[in-house]
Amino acid sequence: MISDKAHIDPSAKIGENVTIHPFAYIDKDVVIGDNTVIMPFASIIRGTRLGKNCKVFQSAIVGADPQDFRWKGGFTYCYIGDNVVIRENVIINRGIETEGGTRIGDDCFLMANSHVGHDSHLKGKDVIGNNVSIAGDVEIGECSILSSSVVVHENSRIGDWVLIKGGCRITGNVPPFCIMAHNPTSYFGVNATILRKQGMDEERIDDIAKYYRHIYQTGTSVFNAMRRIEADVEDTPERDNILSFINSVNLRIVAVPRDLEQ
């Protein structure tokens, strides 16, 4: 069902079985996948590629102009995967360069009043809580949860299976499988409850806890902690994920004193 009271630019490509409610705004050069629902007063702005089976709620803006002085008005993009839910008043900005763009992976859930800045990448199955602010050029791994009112600063990276508690401010890189809380940010343990719900066995969860005891609870540098993990702990996919992430950000992770980063 496509309402005649919605504004739909003639260049927009609309898939099969799409519902567009009255007073929605669909801009030029927009693609909307099959079975997607656009609620009243939602806006899908030029350059947006919206996947299948998505739902965009009232007053959300998908593909809004970047909030960055480097953007000079060029034609840029915002890519939304399949099965994504975008709740009321969410704002997702496009990228600032023609190449790349903002990317929201499959099965993400963005709650009301959250904001995703330009060129950020949510890899998939992420939950973004109410009033969360994600700045530009942020990367969030799969299956991570950002609770209400979390703030993520520009160029930060968050690993897979991370839980960030409400109101926390992230100004750096959060390694996989852990919980972060408080201000300033503190390590709060392993994300064990969620990992158990997804079927991970206790031995693997205990191994993850061992990795993070080396990193956060021994008082040694991140460099030394990495060497200890490589030498002392059995090789597992979780270990490889953690070590690869920390190496990729040059050993700079949140909740570690500056003098212990190297």
XYZ file of C-alpha atoms in Angstrom:
262
model
C 0.000 0.000 0.000
C 1.433 3.344 -1.086
C -0.540 6.368 0.022
C -1.264 9.110 -2.470
C -0.609 11.547 0.392
C 3.063 10.534 0.583
C 5.697 12.430 -1.420
C 7.598 9.977 -3.638
C 10.116 11.273 -6.157
C 9.671 9.691 -9.605
C 13.292 8.502 -9.606
C 12.862 6.444 -6.412
C 12.902 2.664 -6.897
C 10.281 0.931 -4.771
C 10.334 -2.848 -4.311
C 7.418 -5.250 -4.139
C 4.860 -5.238 -1.323
C 6.195 -1.976 0.137
C 3.940 0.073 2.447
C 4.384 3.856 2.480
C 2.005 5.666 4.824
C 0.568 9.185 4.385
C 2.964 12.136 4.728
C 6.116 10.073 4.354
C 8.841 11.695 2.219
C 10.816 9.628 -0.309
C 13.560 11.657 -2.010
C 15.199 11.230 -5.409
C 17.630 8.377 -6.064
C 16.311 6.276 -3.178
C 15.990 2.482 -3.275
C 13.510 0.728 -0.962
C 13.593 -3.080 -0.745
C 10.697 -5.523 -0.790
C 8.257 -5.750 2.128
C 9.568 -2.603 3.805
C 7.222 -0.297 5.749
C 7.647 3.494 5.920
C 5.479 5.078 8.610
C 3.890 8.575 8.500
C 6.275 11.573 8.557
C 9.371 9.422 8.068
C 11.897 10.794 5.536
C 14.152 8.721 3.288
C 16.692 11.132 1.789
C 18.569 10.927 -1.517
C 21.356 8.399 -1.746
C 19.714 5.951 0.674
C 19.623 2.252 -0.151
C 17.099 0.608 2.167
C 16.990 -3.191 2.314
C 14.187 -5.735 2.488
C 11.780 -6.249 5.400
C 12.750 -3.011 7.136
C 10.465 -0.756 9.159
C 11.052 2.983 9.518
C 8.898 4.625 12.193
C 7.395 8.092 12.536
C 9.663 11.129 12.090
C 12.826 9.102 11.489
C 15.254 10.566 8.924
C 17.368 8.063 7.000
C 20.186 9.460 4.866
C 20.195 12.975 6.332
C 22.907 15.414 5.211
C 26.199 14.859 7.105
C 26.825 17.069 10.123
C 30.460 17.713 9.249
C 32.181 20.802 7.841
C 34.176 18.588 5.471
C 31.040 17.770 3.529
C 30.712 20.198 0.619
C 27.346 19.094 -0.719
C 28.386 16.177 -2.916
C 26.194 13.178 -3.672
C 26.864 10.541 -1.016
C 25.267 7.379 0.296
C 23.627 5.588 3.211
C 23.215 1.792 3.062
C 20.677 0.009 5.264
C 20.632 -3.801 5.330
C 17.709 -6.207 5.543
C 15.393 -6.634 8.556
C 16.448 -3.341 10.141
C 14.088 -1.553 12.548
C 14.472 2.235 12.810
C 12.274 3.673 15.541
C 10.813 7.132 16.103
C 12.991 10.245 15.565
C 16.133 8.294 14.678
C 18.559 10.245 12.474
C 21.097 8.452 10.258
C 23.498 10.678 8.297
C 24.944 9.857 4.886
C 28.684 9.668 4.266
C 30.777 12.717 3.443
C 32.646 11.190 0.476
C 31.293 9.682 -2.729
C 33.063 6.382 -1.975
C 31.976 4.400 1.070
C 29.113 5.858 3.091
C 27.197 5.107 6.258
C 26.322 1.416 6.631
C 23.796 -0.281 8.917
C 24.070 -4.079 8.702
C 21.304 -6.666 8.645
C 19.025 -7.200 11.655
C 19.979 -4.044 13.544
C 17.476 -2.395 15.900
C 17.792 1.365 16.441
C 15.577 2.666 19.259
C 13.896 6.053 19.482
C 15.883 9.301 19.292
C 19.189 7.628 18.512
C 21.658 9.148 16.048
C 24.232 7.537 13.740
C 26.795 9.934 12.274
C 28.370 10.030 8.823
C 30.410 7.065 7.545
C 29.759 4.941 10.628
C 29.386 1.199 10.206
C 27.190 -1.101 12.286
C 28.130 -4.585 11.124
C 24.845 -6.312 11.992
C 22.514 -7.599 14.735
C 23.322 -4.579 16.887
C 20.892 -2.982 19.348
C 21.162 0.796 19.733
C 19.235 2.090 22.750
C 17.130 5.197 23.224
C 19.002 8.516 22.893
C 22.304 6.920 21.902
C 24.630 9.268 19.993
C 27.132 7.689 17.601
C 29.521 10.169 16.003
C 31.062 9.931 12.541
C 33.521 7.261 11.399
C 32.600 4.835 14.193
C 32.682 1.069 13.700
C 30.541 -1.303 15.791
C 30.966 -5.060 15.500
C 28.244 -7.687 15.305
C 25.753 -8.435 18.090
C 26.739 -5.499 20.297
C 24.346 -3.581 22.564
C 24.594 0.116 23.400
C 22.218 0.925 26.269
C 20.267 4.169 26.564
C 22.113 7.502 26.347
C 25.508 6.045 25.470
C 27.765 8.517 23.622
C 30.369 7.187 21.174
C 32.987 9.686 20.006
C 34.370 10.009 16.481
C 36.742 7.323 15.144
C 35.989 4.907 17.993
C 35.762 1.169 17.373
C 33.614 -1.316 19.287
C 34.141 -5.059 18.896
C 31.696 -7.959 18.549
C 29.396 -9.011 21.406
C 30.042 -5.910 23.516
C 27.608 -4.470 26.074
C 27.962 -0.801 26.961
C 25.875 0.229 29.947
C 23.580 3.258 29.938
C 25.085 6.741 29.966
C 28.631 5.541 29.299
C 30.883 7.752 27.141
C 33.205 5.918 24.770
C 36.233 7.865 23.545
C 38.313 5.041 22.113
C 38.274 1.352 21.243
C 36.287 -1.329 23.099
C 37.532 -4.910 22.557
C 35.130 -7.818 21.890
C 32.979 -9.753 24.395
C 33.270 -7.322 27.304
C 31.054 -4.975 29.312
C 31.914 -1.312 29.788
C 30.266 1.009 32.327
C 30.557 4.279 34.275
C 32.241 7.593 33.478
C 35.155 7.564 32.973
C 34.746 4.238 31.213
C 35.631 1.143 33.248
C 35.925 -2.538 32.405
C 32.923 -4.290 34.004
C 33.562 -7.932 33.141
C 32.715 -10.325 30.330
C 29.352 -10.163 28.537
C 28.609 -13.652 29.862
C 24.810 -13.496 30.144
C 24.336 -12.639 26.474
C 26.985 -15.152 25.375
C 25.207 -17.903 27.342
C 21.892 -17.013 25.727
C 23.547 -17.486 22.341
C 24.748 -20.964 23.323
C 28.399 -20.363 24.202
C 29.613 -22.949 26.715
C 31.060 -22.077 30.126
C 34.598 -23.163 29.272
C 34.828 -20.697 26.384
C 33.366 -17.915 28.539
C 35.932 -18.703 31.256
C 38.698 -18.470 28.654
C 37.494 -14.998 27.630
C 37.546 -13.952 31.290
C 41.160 -15.191 31.532
C 42.152 -13.066 28.542
C 40.709 -9.955 30.126
C 42.234 -10.639 33.534
C 45.599 -10.400 31.800
C 44.623 -7.138 30.108
C 42.695 -5.291 32.795
C 43.523 -6.831 36.176
C 47.255 -7.581 36.356
C 48.636 -4.039 36.240
C 50.884 -4.828 33.278
C 50.980 -3.083 29.900
C 48.670 -4.106 27.087
C 51.733 -5.243 25.122
C 52.825 -7.599 27.907
C 49.263 -8.814 28.456
C 49.006 -9.738 24.769
C 52.244 -11.724 24.953
C 51.027 -13.556 28.068
C 47.735 -14.455 26.373
C 49.555 -15.788 23.318
C 51.876 -17.872 25.519
C 49.567 -19.084 28.281
C 46.044 -19.447 26.884
C 44.765 -22.001 24.399
C 44.177 -20.776 20.855
C 40.428 -20.247 20.247
C 38.356 -18.151 17.811
C 37.511 -15.795 20.696
C 41.185 -15.338 21.547
C 42.004 -14.604 17.903
C 39.141 -12.085 17.721
C 40.390 -10.232 20.809
C 44.068 -10.219 19.798
C 43.276 -9.199 16.226
C 41.081 -6.324 17.408
C 43.625 -4.971 19.897
C 46.471 -5.220 17.389
C 44.378 -3.440 14.749
C 43.956 -0.392 17.039
C 47.663 -0.270 17.981
C 47.010 -1.574 21.521
C 44.937 1.506 22.389
C 41.786 0.365 24.177
C 39.498 2.070 26.654
C 39.680 1.616 30.447
C 43.466 1.117 30.415
C 45.665 3.778 32.082
C 47.628 5.729 29.487
C 50.993 4.550 30.852
C 49.939 0.902 30.358
C 48.733 1.156 26.748
C 52.064 0.010 25.281
